[in-house]
Tab-separated table of C-alpha atoms in Angstrom:
chain	number	residue	atom	x	y	z
K	1	MET	CA	11.207	-16.118	-4.584
K	2	ASP	CA	12.579	-17.799	-1.426
K	3	SER	CA	13.460	-21.165	-0.120
K	4	VAL	CA	11.491	-22.496	2.623
K	5	PRO	CA	12.226	-26.121	3.806
K	6	VAL	CA	9.081	-28.166	3.394
K	7	ASN	CA	9.235	-31.651	4.377
K	8	GLY	CA	13.112	-31.140	4.394
K	9	VAL	CA	13.101	-30.215	0.945
K	10	LEU	CA	13.968	-26.646	-0.265
K	11	ARG	CA	11.165	-24.994	-2.217
K	12	SER	CA	11.830	-21.861	-3.964
K	13	ARG	CA	8.833	-19.290	-3.758
K	14	LEU	CA	8.339	-15.980	-5.401
K	15	ILE	CA	5.473	-14.561	-3.130
K	16	GLU	CA	7.781	-11.657	-2.599
K	17	THR	CA	7.359	-9.787	-5.706
K	18	THR	CA	5.619	-6.853	-7.257
K	19	ILE	CA	3.579	-7.474	-10.577
K	20	MET	CA	1.185	-5.206	-12.269
K	21	ALA	CA	-1.246	-5.317	-15.140
K	22	LEU	CA	-3.403	-2.455	-16.810
K	23	GLU	CA	-5.720	-1.980	-19.797
K	24	TYR	CA	-5.577	0.828	-22.265
K	25	ASP	CA	-7.715	1.462	-25.399
K	26	GLY	CA	-6.070	-1.023	-27.820
K	27	GLY	CA	-4.089	-3.256	-25.388
K	28	VAL	CA	-2.477	-3.883	-22.095
K	29	VAL	CA	0.716	-3.039	-20.225
K	30	ILE	CA	2.353	-5.363	-17.845
K	31	GLY	CA	5.263	-4.883	-15.399
K	32	ALA	CA	7.214	-6.893	-12.816
K	33	ASP	CA	10.288	-6.555	-10.779
K	34	SER	CA	13.053	-9.178	-11.197
K	35	ARG	CA	14.138	-10.453	-7.744
K	36	THR	CA	14.050	-14.101	-6.589
K	37	THR	CA	15.287	-14.848	-3.195
K	38	THR	CA	16.155	-18.133	-1.396
K	39	GLY	CA	15.761	-16.936	2.092
K	40	ALA	CA	18.003	-14.057	2.333
K	41	TYR	CA	19.962	-14.668	-0.740
K	42	ILE	CA	18.938	-13.209	-4.095
K	43	ALA	CA	19.057	-16.285	-6.345
K	44	ASN	CA	18.239	-14.541	-9.429
K	45	ARG	CA	18.264	-10.926	-9.641
K	46	VAL	CA	17.080	-10.567	-13.233
K	47	THR	CA	14.087	-13.016	-13.209
K	48	ASP	CA	11.537	-12.711	-15.903
K	49	LYS	CA	8.345	-12.866	-14.191
K	50	LEU	CA	6.500	-12.071	-17.567
K	51	THR	CA	5.598	-15.536	-19.167
K	52	PRO	CA	4.163	-15.523	-22.594
K	53	ILE	CA	1.176	-17.889	-22.927
K	54	HIS	CA	0.257	-17.321	-26.539
K	55	ASP	CA	1.228	-14.736	-29.279
K	56	ARG	CA	-0.797	-11.935	-27.635
K	57	ILE	CA	-1.430	-13.437	-24.025
K	58	PHE	CA	0.887	-13.110	-21.268
K	59	CYS	CA	0.862	-14.095	-17.624
K	60	CYS	CA	2.455	-12.231	-14.586
K	61	ARG	CA	3.658	-14.811	-11.945
K	62	SER	CA	3.707	-14.437	-8.071
K	63	GLY	CA	3.660	-17.181	-5.471
K	64	SER	CA	5.457	-20.279	-5.755
K	65	ALA	CA	7.984	-20.301	-8.597
K	66	ALA	CA	7.645	-24.005	-9.159
K	67	ASP	CA	3.819	-23.912	-9.054
K	68	THR	CA	3.546	-20.883	-11.387
K	69	GLN	CA	5.769	-22.325	-13.882
K	70	ALA	CA	4.043	-25.474	-13.925
K	71	ILE	CA	0.655	-24.149	-14.339
K	72	ALA	CA	1.816	-21.724	-17.041
K	73	ASP	CA	3.387	-24.709	-18.797
K	74	VAL	CA	0.001	-26.663	-18.624
K	75	VAL	CA	-2.114	-23.630	-19.951
K	76	THR	CA	0.346	-22.820	-22.711
K	77	TYR	CA	-0.136	-26.413	-23.773
K	78	GLN	CA	-3.898	-26.364	-23.407
K	79	LEU	CA	-4.363	-22.975	-25.255
K	80	GLY	CA	-2.227	-24.035	-27.943
K	81	PHE	CA	-4.180	-27.089	-28.592
K	82	HIS	CA	-7.495	-25.133	-28.405
K	83	SER	CA	-6.319	-22.515	-30.693
K	84	ILE	CA	-5.328	-25.111	-33.379
K	85	GLU	CA	-8.840	-26.560	-33.009
K	86	LEU	CA	-10.496	-23.303	-33.417
K	87	ASP	CA	-8.170	-22.240	-36.157
K	88	GLU	CA	-8.095	-18.771	-34.869
K	89	PRO	CA	-6.228	-16.831	-32.044
K	90	PRO	CA	-7.534	-17.661	-28.494
K	91	LEU	CA	-9.351	-15.180	-26.345
K	92	VAL	CA	-7.761	-13.869	-23.199
K	93	GLU	CA	-10.808	-14.931	-21.195
K	94	THR	CA	-10.398	-18.344	-22.337
K	95	ALA	CA	-6.629	-18.376	-21.174
K	96	ALA	CA	-7.608	-16.875	-17.905
K	97	ASN	CA	-10.431	-19.650	-17.286
K	98	LEU	CA	-7.727	-22.179	-17.939
K	99	PHE	CA	-5.652	-20.631	-15.472
K	100	ARG	CA	-8.562	-20.405	-13.014
K	101	ALA	CA	-9.567	-24.007	-13.604
K	102	SER	CA	-6.094	-25.455	-12.467
K	103	CYS	CA	-5.577	-22.778	-9.728
K	104	TYR	CA	-9.370	-23.832	-8.194
K	105	ARG	CA	-9.035	-27.525	-8.561
K	106	TYR	CA	-5.581	-27.777	-6.842
K	107	ARG	CA	-6.290	-24.721	-4.580
K	108	GLU	CA	-4.885	-26.854	-1.512
K	109	GLU	CA	-1.726	-27.731	-2.911
K	110	LEU	CA	-0.784	-24.590	-5.068
K	111	THR	CA	0.442	-21.161	-4.114
K	112	ALA	CA	-0.087	-19.127	-7.180
K	113	GLY	CA	-1.173	-15.626	-7.663
K	114	ILE	CA	-1.455	-14.789	-11.324
K	115	LEU	CA	-2.480	-11.952	-13.695
K	116	VAL	CA	-3.450	-12.746	-17.031
K	117	ALA	CA	-3.278	-10.134	-19.554
K	118	GLY	CA	-3.376	-9.797	-23.365
K	119	TRP	CA	-5.102	-8.649	-26.461
K	120	ASP	CA	-7.804	-10.353	-28.747
K	121	ARG	CA	-10.130	-9.199	-31.579
K	122	ARG	CA	-13.238	-9.602	-29.762
K	123	LYS	CA	-12.697	-7.511	-26.582
K	124	GLY	CA	-9.407	-5.932	-27.285
K	125	GLY	CA	-7.155	-5.498	-24.093
K	126	GLN	CA	-8.070	-7.168	-21.073
K	127	VAL	CA	-6.581	-7.984	-17.571
K	128	TYR	CA	-7.829	-10.864	-15.482
K	129	CYS	CA	-6.664	-11.447	-11.893
K	130	VAL	CA	-6.555	-15.043	-10.542
K	131	PRO	CA	-5.484	-14.696	-6.991
K	132	ILE	CA	-4.503	-17.569	-4.602
K	133	GLY	CA	-7.546	-19.700	-4.227
K	134	GLY	CA	-8.511	-19.652	-7.625
K	135	MET	CA	-10.984	-16.799	-8.024
K	136	LEU	CA	-11.321	-15.013	-11.446
K	137	VAL	CA	-12.131	-11.460	-11.851
K	138	ARG	CA	-11.664	-8.994	-14.720
K	139	GLN	CA	-10.267	-5.641	-13.503
K	140	PRO	CA	-8.948	-2.433	-15.595
K	141	VAL	CA	-5.776	-2.411	-13.524
K	142	SER	CA	-4.469	-5.029	-11.158
K	143	VAL	CA	-1.323	-5.484	-8.935
K	144	GLY	CA	-0.173	-8.556	-6.993
K	145	GLY	CA	2.561	-9.861	-4.986
K	146	SER	CA	3.854	-8.800	-1.575
K	147	GLY	CA	4.984	-5.390	-2.843
K	148	SER	CA	1.446	-4.542	-4.367
K	149	SER	CA	0.376	-3.550	-0.747
K	150	TYR	CA	2.427	-0.410	-0.868
K	151	ILE	CA	1.122	0.813	-4.230
K	152	TYR	CA	-2.566	0.389	-3.967
K	153	GLY	CA	-2.925	4.154	-2.900
K	154	PHE	CA	-0.573	5.154	-5.731
K	155	MET	CA	-2.619	3.075	-8.316
K	156	ASP	CA	-6.019	4.290	-7.238
K	157	SER	CA	-4.905	7.944	-7.425
K	158	ASN	CA	-3.085	7.740	-10.592
K	159	TYR	CA	-5.128	5.357	-12.764
K	160	LYS	CA	-7.587	6.846	-15.017
K	161	PRO	CA	-9.535	5.055	-17.750
K	162	ASN	CA	-8.518	5.636	-21.455
K	163	MET	CA	-4.866	6.541	-20.955
K	164	THR	CA	-2.532	6.134	-23.659
K	165	LYS	CA	0.117	3.307	-24.060
K	166	ASP	CA	2.820	5.581	-22.946
K	167	GLN	CA	0.889	6.985	-20.092
K	168	CYS	CA	0.454	3.236	-18.945
K	169	LEU	CA	4.258	2.250	-19.514
K	170	GLU	CA	5.251	5.378	-17.353
K	171	LEU	CA	2.674	4.611	-14.711
K	172	THR	CA	3.733	0.875	-14.338
K	173	ALA	CA	7.363	1.777	-14.213
K	174	ALA	CA	6.665	4.403	-11.495
K	175	ALA	CA	4.548	2.004	-9.449
K	176	VAL	CA	6.967	-0.960	-9.502
K	177	SER	CA	9.889	1.384	-8.671
K	178	LEU	CA	7.981	2.623	-5.649
K	179	ALA	CA	6.989	-0.878	-4.532
K	180	MET	CA	10.636	-1.949	-5.053
K	181	GLU	CA	11.787	1.003	-2.811
K	182	ARG	CA	9.520	-0.062	0.087
K	183	ASP	CA	9.473	-3.817	-0.209
K	184	GLY	CA	12.568	-5.680	0.692
K	185	SER	CA	11.676	-8.698	-1.287
K	186	SER	CA	11.240	-6.834	-4.586
K	187	GLY	CA	14.069	-5.354	-6.533
K	188	GLY	CA	16.536	-5.518	-9.335
K	189	VAL	CA	14.978	-4.185	-12.682
K	190	VAL	CA	11.716	-3.273	-14.041
K	191	ARG	CA	10.543	-5.566	-16.801
K	192	LEU	CA	7.830	-4.003	-18.939
K	193	ALA	CA	5.803	-5.384	-21.949
K	194	SER	CA	2.987	-4.046	-24.041
K	195	ILE	CA	0.634	-5.915	-25.787
K	196	SER	CA	-1.755	-4.843	-28.655
K	197	LYS	CA	-2.927	-5.944	-32.027
K	198	ASP	CA	0.350	-5.273	-33.640
K	199	GLY	CA	2.334	-7.498	-31.307
K	200	VAL	CA	4.380	-7.482	-28.127
K	201	GLU	CA	6.877	-4.877	-27.255
K	202	ARG	CA	9.325	-5.783	-24.335
K	203	ARG	CA	11.531	-3.505	-22.557
K	204	VAL	CA	13.750	-3.352	-19.377
K	205	ILE	CA	14.443	-0.590	-17.056
K	206	LEU	CA	17.879	-0.923	-15.247
K	207	GLY	CA	18.263	0.138	-11.609
K	208	ASN	CA	20.128	3.314	-12.351
K	209	GLN	CA	17.499	4.452	-14.807
K	210	LEU	CA	14.463	4.048	-12.464
K	211	PRO	CA	12.447	7.199	-11.526
K	212	LYS	CA	13.752	8.483	-8.209
K	213	TYR	CA	11.424	9.794	-5.262
K	214	SER	CA	12.500	11.552	-2.396
K	215	THR	CA	12.104	9.168	0.456
K	216	HIS	CA	14.359	11.326	2.722
I	1	MET	CA	-20.838	-13.553	8.999
I	2	LEU	CA	-23.031	-16.671	8.804
I	3	GLN	CA	-21.998	-18.236	11.971
I	4	GLU	CA	-21.438	-15.255	14.081
I	5	THR	CA	-23.000	-15.444	17.454
I	6	GLY	CA	-22.725	-11.771	18.162
I	7	THR	CA	-20.466	-11.768	20.987
I	8	GLU	CA	-17.106	-12.251	19.828
I	9	TRP	CA	-16.362	-8.476	19.882
I	10	LEU	CA	-16.825	-8.317	23.492
I	11	SER	CA	-13.730	-10.749	24.021
I	12	GLN	CA	-11.436	-9.441	21.240
I	13	GLU	CA	-9.002	-6.593	21.892
I	14	VAL	CA	-9.999	-3.174	20.675
I	15	LYS	CA	-7.550	-1.882	18.099
I	16	THR	CA	-7.492	1.446	16.235
I	17	GLY	CA	-6.676	-0.485	13.069
I	18	THR	CA	-6.079	2.783	11.414
I	19	THR	CA	-4.291	5.256	9.082
I	20	ILE	CA	-2.553	8.199	10.583
I	21	ILE	CA	-0.391	10.656	8.817
I	22	ALA	CA	1.527	13.806	9.665
I	23	VAL	CA	3.152	16.269	7.281
I	24	GLU	CA	5.473	19.308	7.936
I	25	PHE	CA	5.343	22.528	6.035
I	26	ASP	CA	7.261	25.710	6.329
I	27	GLY	CA	5.642	27.217	9.444
I	28	GLY	CA	3.561	24.250	10.886
I	29	VAL	CA	2.467	20.888	10.675
I	30	VAL	CA	-0.852	19.206	9.352
I	31	LEU	CA	-1.830	15.901	11.174
I	32	GLY	CA	-4.535	13.617	9.770
I	33	SER	CA	-6.479	10.475	10.877
I	34	ASP	CA	-9.497	8.230	9.953
I	35	SER	CA	-12.129	7.473	12.804
I	36	ARG	CA	-12.647	3.640	12.846
I	37	VAL	CA	-12.111	1.576	16.126
I	38	SER	CA	-12.448	-2.258	15.618
I	39	ALA	CA	-12.806	-5.202	17.870
I	40	GLY	CA	-12.293	-8.048	15.524
I	41	ALA	CA	-14.977	-7.694	12.712
I	42	SER	CA	-17.038	-5.213	14.553
I	43	VAL	CA	-16.631	-1.456	14.625
I	44	VAL	CA	-17.144	-0.116	17.863
I	45	ASN	CA	-16.738	3.448	17.474
I	46	ARG	CA	-17.012	4.913	13.824
I	47	VAL	CA	-16.447	8.662	14.854
I	48	MET	CA	-13.424	8.350	17.054
I	49	ASN	CA	-10.965	11.440	16.923
I	50	LYS	CA	-7.387	9.696	16.992
I	51	LEU	CA	-5.653	13.072	17.068
I	52	SER	CA	-4.988	13.707	20.749
I	53	PRO	CA	-3.764	16.982	22.118
I	54	LEU	CA	-0.562	16.768	24.242
I	55	HIS	CA	-0.117	20.577	24.583
I	56	ASP	CA	-1.675	23.442	22.801
I	57	LYS	CA	0.448	23.260	19.697
I	58	ILE	CA	1.614	19.769	20.077
I	59	TYR	CA	-0.631	16.740	19.093
I	60	CYS	CA	-0.115	13.065	18.689
I	61	ALA	CA	-1.742	10.734	16.398
I	62	LEU	CA	-2.897	7.233	17.809
I	63	SER	CA	-2.717	3.877	16.249
I	64	GLY	CA	-2.311	0.307	17.315
I	65	SER	CA	-4.005	-0.986	20.670
I	66	ALA	CA	-6.756	1.813	21.581
I	67	ALA	CA	-6.128	1.330	25.345
I	68	ASP	CA	-2.254	1.525	25.037
I	69	ALA	CA	-2.263	4.435	22.788
I	70	GLN	CA	-4.860	6.516	24.749
I	71	THR	CA	-2.989	5.685	28.076
I	72	ILE	CA	0.453	6.794	26.453
I	73	ALA	CA	-1.153	9.928	25.361
I	74	GLU	CA	-2.756	10.755	28.705
I	75	VAL	CA	0.326	10.071	30.452
I	76	VAL	CA	2.552	12.396	28.332
I	77	HIS	CA	-0.104	15.004	28.381
I	78	TYR	CA	0.292	15.070	32.265
I	79	GLN	CA	4.075	15.143	31.983
I	80	LEU	CA	4.210	17.800	29.432
I	81	ASP	CA	1.900	20.097	31.720
I	82	VAL	CA	4.246	19.416	34.594
I	83	HIS	CA	7.404	20.138	32.450
I	84	SER	CA	6.006	23.346	30.754
I	85	ILE	CA	5.312	24.682	34.207
I	86	GLU	CA	8.695	23.896	35.413
I	87	ILE	CA	10.334	25.743	32.570
I	88	ASP	CA	7.783	28.417	32.432
I	89	GLU	CA	7.271	28.455	28.881
I	90	ASP	CA	5.645	26.135	26.000
I	91	PRO	CA	7.395	22.806	25.568
I	92	GLN	CA	9.256	21.970	22.460
I	93	VAL	CA	7.867	19.156	20.100
I	94	ARG	CA	11.082	17.179	20.582
I	95	SER	CA	10.409	16.965	24.432
I	96	ALA	CA	6.853	15.675	23.709
I	97	ALA	CA	8.199	13.283	21.291
I	98	THR	CA	11.023	12.257	23.706
I	99	LEU	CA	8.381	11.597	26.676
I	100	VAL	CA	6.320	9.469	24.264
I	101	ARG	CA	9.359	7.536	23.164
I	102	ASN	CA	10.636	6.821	26.624
I	103	ILE	CA	7.450	5.267	27.552
I	104	SER	CA	7.017	3.294	24.323
I	105	TYR	CA	10.694	1.940	24.720
I	106	LYS	CA	10.609	1.040	28.256
I	107	TYR	CA	7.486	-0.836	27.924
I	108	LYS	CA	7.669	-2.172	24.406
I	109	GLU	CA	7.078	-5.765	25.238
I	110	GLU	CA	3.912	-5.024	27.004
I	111	LEU	CA	2.658	-2.128	24.796
I	112	SER	CA	1.558	-2.204	21.129
I	113	ALA	CA	0.827	1.238	19.986
I	114	HIS	CA	2.517	3.793	17.542
I	115	LEU	CA	2.207	7.337	18.139
I	116	ILE	CA	3.162	10.018	15.602
I	117	VAL	CA	4.068	13.428	17.583
I	118	ALA	CA	3.765	16.494	15.515
I	119	GLY	CA	3.451	20.216	16.493
I	120	TRP	CA	5.011	23.605	16.102
I	121	ASP	CA	7.435	25.471	18.662
I	122	ARG	CA	9.192	28.714	18.485
I	123	ARG	CA	12.657	27.273	18.263
I	124	ASP	CA	12.471	24.633	15.210
I	125	GLY	CA	8.998	25.544	13.592
I	126	GLY	CA	6.881	22.644	12.459
I	127	GLN	CA	8.109	19.242	13.303
I	128	VAL	CA	7.074	15.582	12.742
I	129	PHE	CA	8.379	12.738	14.835
I	130	ALA	CA	7.858	9.053	14.569
I	131	THR	CA	8.126	6.889	17.746
I	132	LEU	CA	7.652	3.263	16.317
I	133	SER	CA	8.642	0.669	18.776
I	134	GLY	CA	10.706	3.274	20.946
I	135	LEU	CA	12.839	4.884	18.268
I	136	LEU	CA	12.822	8.659	17.855
I	137	THR	CA	13.257	10.162	14.562
I	138	ARG	CA	12.220	13.446	12.814
I	139	GLN	CA	10.818	13.133	9.497
I	140	PRO	CA	9.231	15.604	6.852
I	141	PHE	CA	6.305	13.369	7.016
I	142	ALA	CA	5.219	10.072	8.801
I	143	VAL	CA	2.559	7.662	8.070
I	144	GLY	CA	1.382	4.856	10.412
I	145	GLY	CA	-1.279	2.323	11.285
I	146	SER	CA	-2.621	-0.713	9.223
I	147	GLY	CA	-3.752	1.403	6.310
I	148	SER	CA	-0.525	3.126	5.804
I	149	SER	CA	1.144	0.161	3.930
I	150	HIS	CA	-1.255	0.723	1.175
I	151	VAL	CA	-0.314	4.394	0.648
I	152	TYR	CA	3.342	4.181	0.901
I	153	GLY	CA	3.709	4.199	-2.840
I	154	PHE	CA	1.323	7.282	-2.978
I	155	VAL	CA	3.027	9.417	-0.441
I	156	ASP	CA	6.643	8.465	-1.922
I	157	ALA	CA	5.515	9.711	-5.205
I	158	GLU	CA	3.496	12.607	-4.304
I	159	PHE	CA	5.173	14.332	-1.448
I	160	ARG	CA	7.395	17.182	-2.197
I	161	GLY	CA	9.085	19.696	0.263
I	162	GLY	CA	8.036	23.143	0.322
I	163	MET	CA	4.425	22.553	0.250
I	164	SER	CA	1.977	25.328	1.705
I	165	LYS	CA	-0.516	24.629	4.378
I	166	GLU	CA	-3.447	24.277	2.078
I	167	GLU	CA	-1.265	21.571	-0.068
I	168	CYS	CA	-0.506	19.737	2.878
I	169	GLN	CA	-4.165	19.638	3.984
I	170	GLN	CA	-4.954	18.417	0.650
I	171	PHE	CA	-2.249	15.738	0.493
I	172	VAL	CA	-3.352	14.525	3.895
I	173	VAL	CA	-7.118	14.103	2.892
I	174	ASN	CA	-6.366	12.343	-0.362
I	175	THR	CA	-3.841	9.975	1.450
I	176	LEU	CA	-6.392	8.964	4.164
I	177	SER	CA	-9.038	8.858	1.382
I	178	LEU	CA	-6.943	6.296	-0.515
I	179	ALA	CA	-6.206	4.161	2.597
I	180	ILE	CA	-9.790	4.081	3.800
I	181	ASN	CA	-10.678	2.811	0.411
I	182	ARG	CA	-8.347	-0.088	0.518
I	183	ASP	CA	-8.028	-0.833	4.303
I	184	GLY	CA	-10.913	-2.678	6.050
I	185	SER	CA	-9.664	-1.409	9.360
I	186	SER	CA	-9.919	2.275	8.421
I	187	GLY	CA	-13.019	4.205	7.862
I	188	GLY	CA	-15.552	6.739	8.904
I	189	VAL	CA	-14.584	10.360	8.520
I	190	ALA	CA	-11.343	12.261	8.210
I	191	TYR	CA	-9.937	14.432	11.154
I	192	ILE	CA	-7.583	17.140	10.207
I	193	VAL	CA	-5.452	19.153	12.572
I	194	SER	CA	-3.323	22.005	11.356
I	195	ILE	CA	-0.995	23.720	13.735
I	196	ASP	CA	1.053	26.673	13.188
I	197	GLU	CA	2.398	29.636	15.092
I	198	HIS	CA	-0.842	31.303	15.155
I	199	GLY	CA	-3.029	28.681	16.429
I	200	THR	CA	-4.618	25.098	16.093
I	201	GLU	CA	-7.400	24.451	13.752
I	202	GLU	CA	-9.399	21.115	13.951
I	203	LYS	CA	-11.529	20.105	11.093
I	204	VAL	CA	-13.709	17.006	9.957
I	205	VAL	CA	-14.148	15.981	6.643
I	206	LEU	CA	-17.290	13.651	6.196
I	207	GLY	CA	-17.305	10.274	4.293
I	208	ASN	CA	-19.142	11.767	1.350
I	209	ASP	CA	-17.054	14.714	1.151
I	210	LEU	CA	-13.746	12.685	0.866
I	211	PRO	CA	-12.082	12.594	-2.636
I	212	THR	CA	-13.089	9.631	-4.764
I	213	PHE	CA	-11.078	7.707	-7.351
I	214	PHE	CA	-11.534	6.043	-10.534
I	215	ASP	CA	-13.434	2.894	-9.274
I	216	GLN	CA	-16.004	4.727	-7.165
């Protein structure tokens, strides 16, 4: 996140980020870097950009920190209410549509690029991409944030459908590390989470444990 | 495309929005490029060869403004001819790269082109030089052009030292294919040039023969 004076008031942004989400048979894996910048100063080097929306639904946030936190709070409330009315766990597609509704309606005021990922009983693991502007599309694998540009090629060549959970975790950790290496605005640690019918498992890969690449 | 009158492309600068790459192996180099030249949203040449010979065993890869890049290549081709006659032997790759760098640096405000210079000479074997904005640096491999940002992750992860010529060619083709897949300003066919002590080999890989990935 960086701060840019807007009408004389500093506003934190986290456009400079790397987030990733991918589906596997039985769930999803999500990952993100952990850097938030205020101009050139790193305001938070251990940010958590993976935000729970419901028991088995998470979102990865990029764009304005304030905007994405506010939207996530609103959707968490709406989804919680909806789930009580339904008396069953909500669908990932529902959560994604709630994000889209807010992001599209207020598209002129917001800067938010969000990946919604989770597991539900009807369709299993799903990843939905809600980029700036408020589109909604389901993709098997999706990346976001400024660091994402650098890893499109890596993702295209290394993702295959029907990978195992561990392969997905490895791929996500590798991709986020590569992006952090090249993107000055991504860095810190790699946060990972895997979501399946059995629940959510979170882990952190510290800087010195990241995969190393020969970048001469 | 709805409001296009059809003549915007006449007034917009012609750019080789592009992907170029050069890789060194033990005994030579492999260069690769796509073939798209765009003026705004129009593709004005879909089969342009952006690998330009500077001498028998020294080539350069063009990116940025088409006019600027071509002119630099032609001027250096001439200067290198004169130089090789003066020294009465084949010029060094470093000399070619230095000539390109001298022009790029001196006219850096006016020009917007980035050339990667690569070739083989008897003294140091295969060499790749990057000359972005007037610097000069030797690297095991170099990528450039608008499509290159999408494949930084891929090349960082996949490049290893000690590859054979065939492995380098495959690496170059894979990289170009991934970049063409994601970058709207790169496309067409892939031109590959391999240079070693025995000679120079030029090859074209047509669009339908390029490697495909999980989403195609």
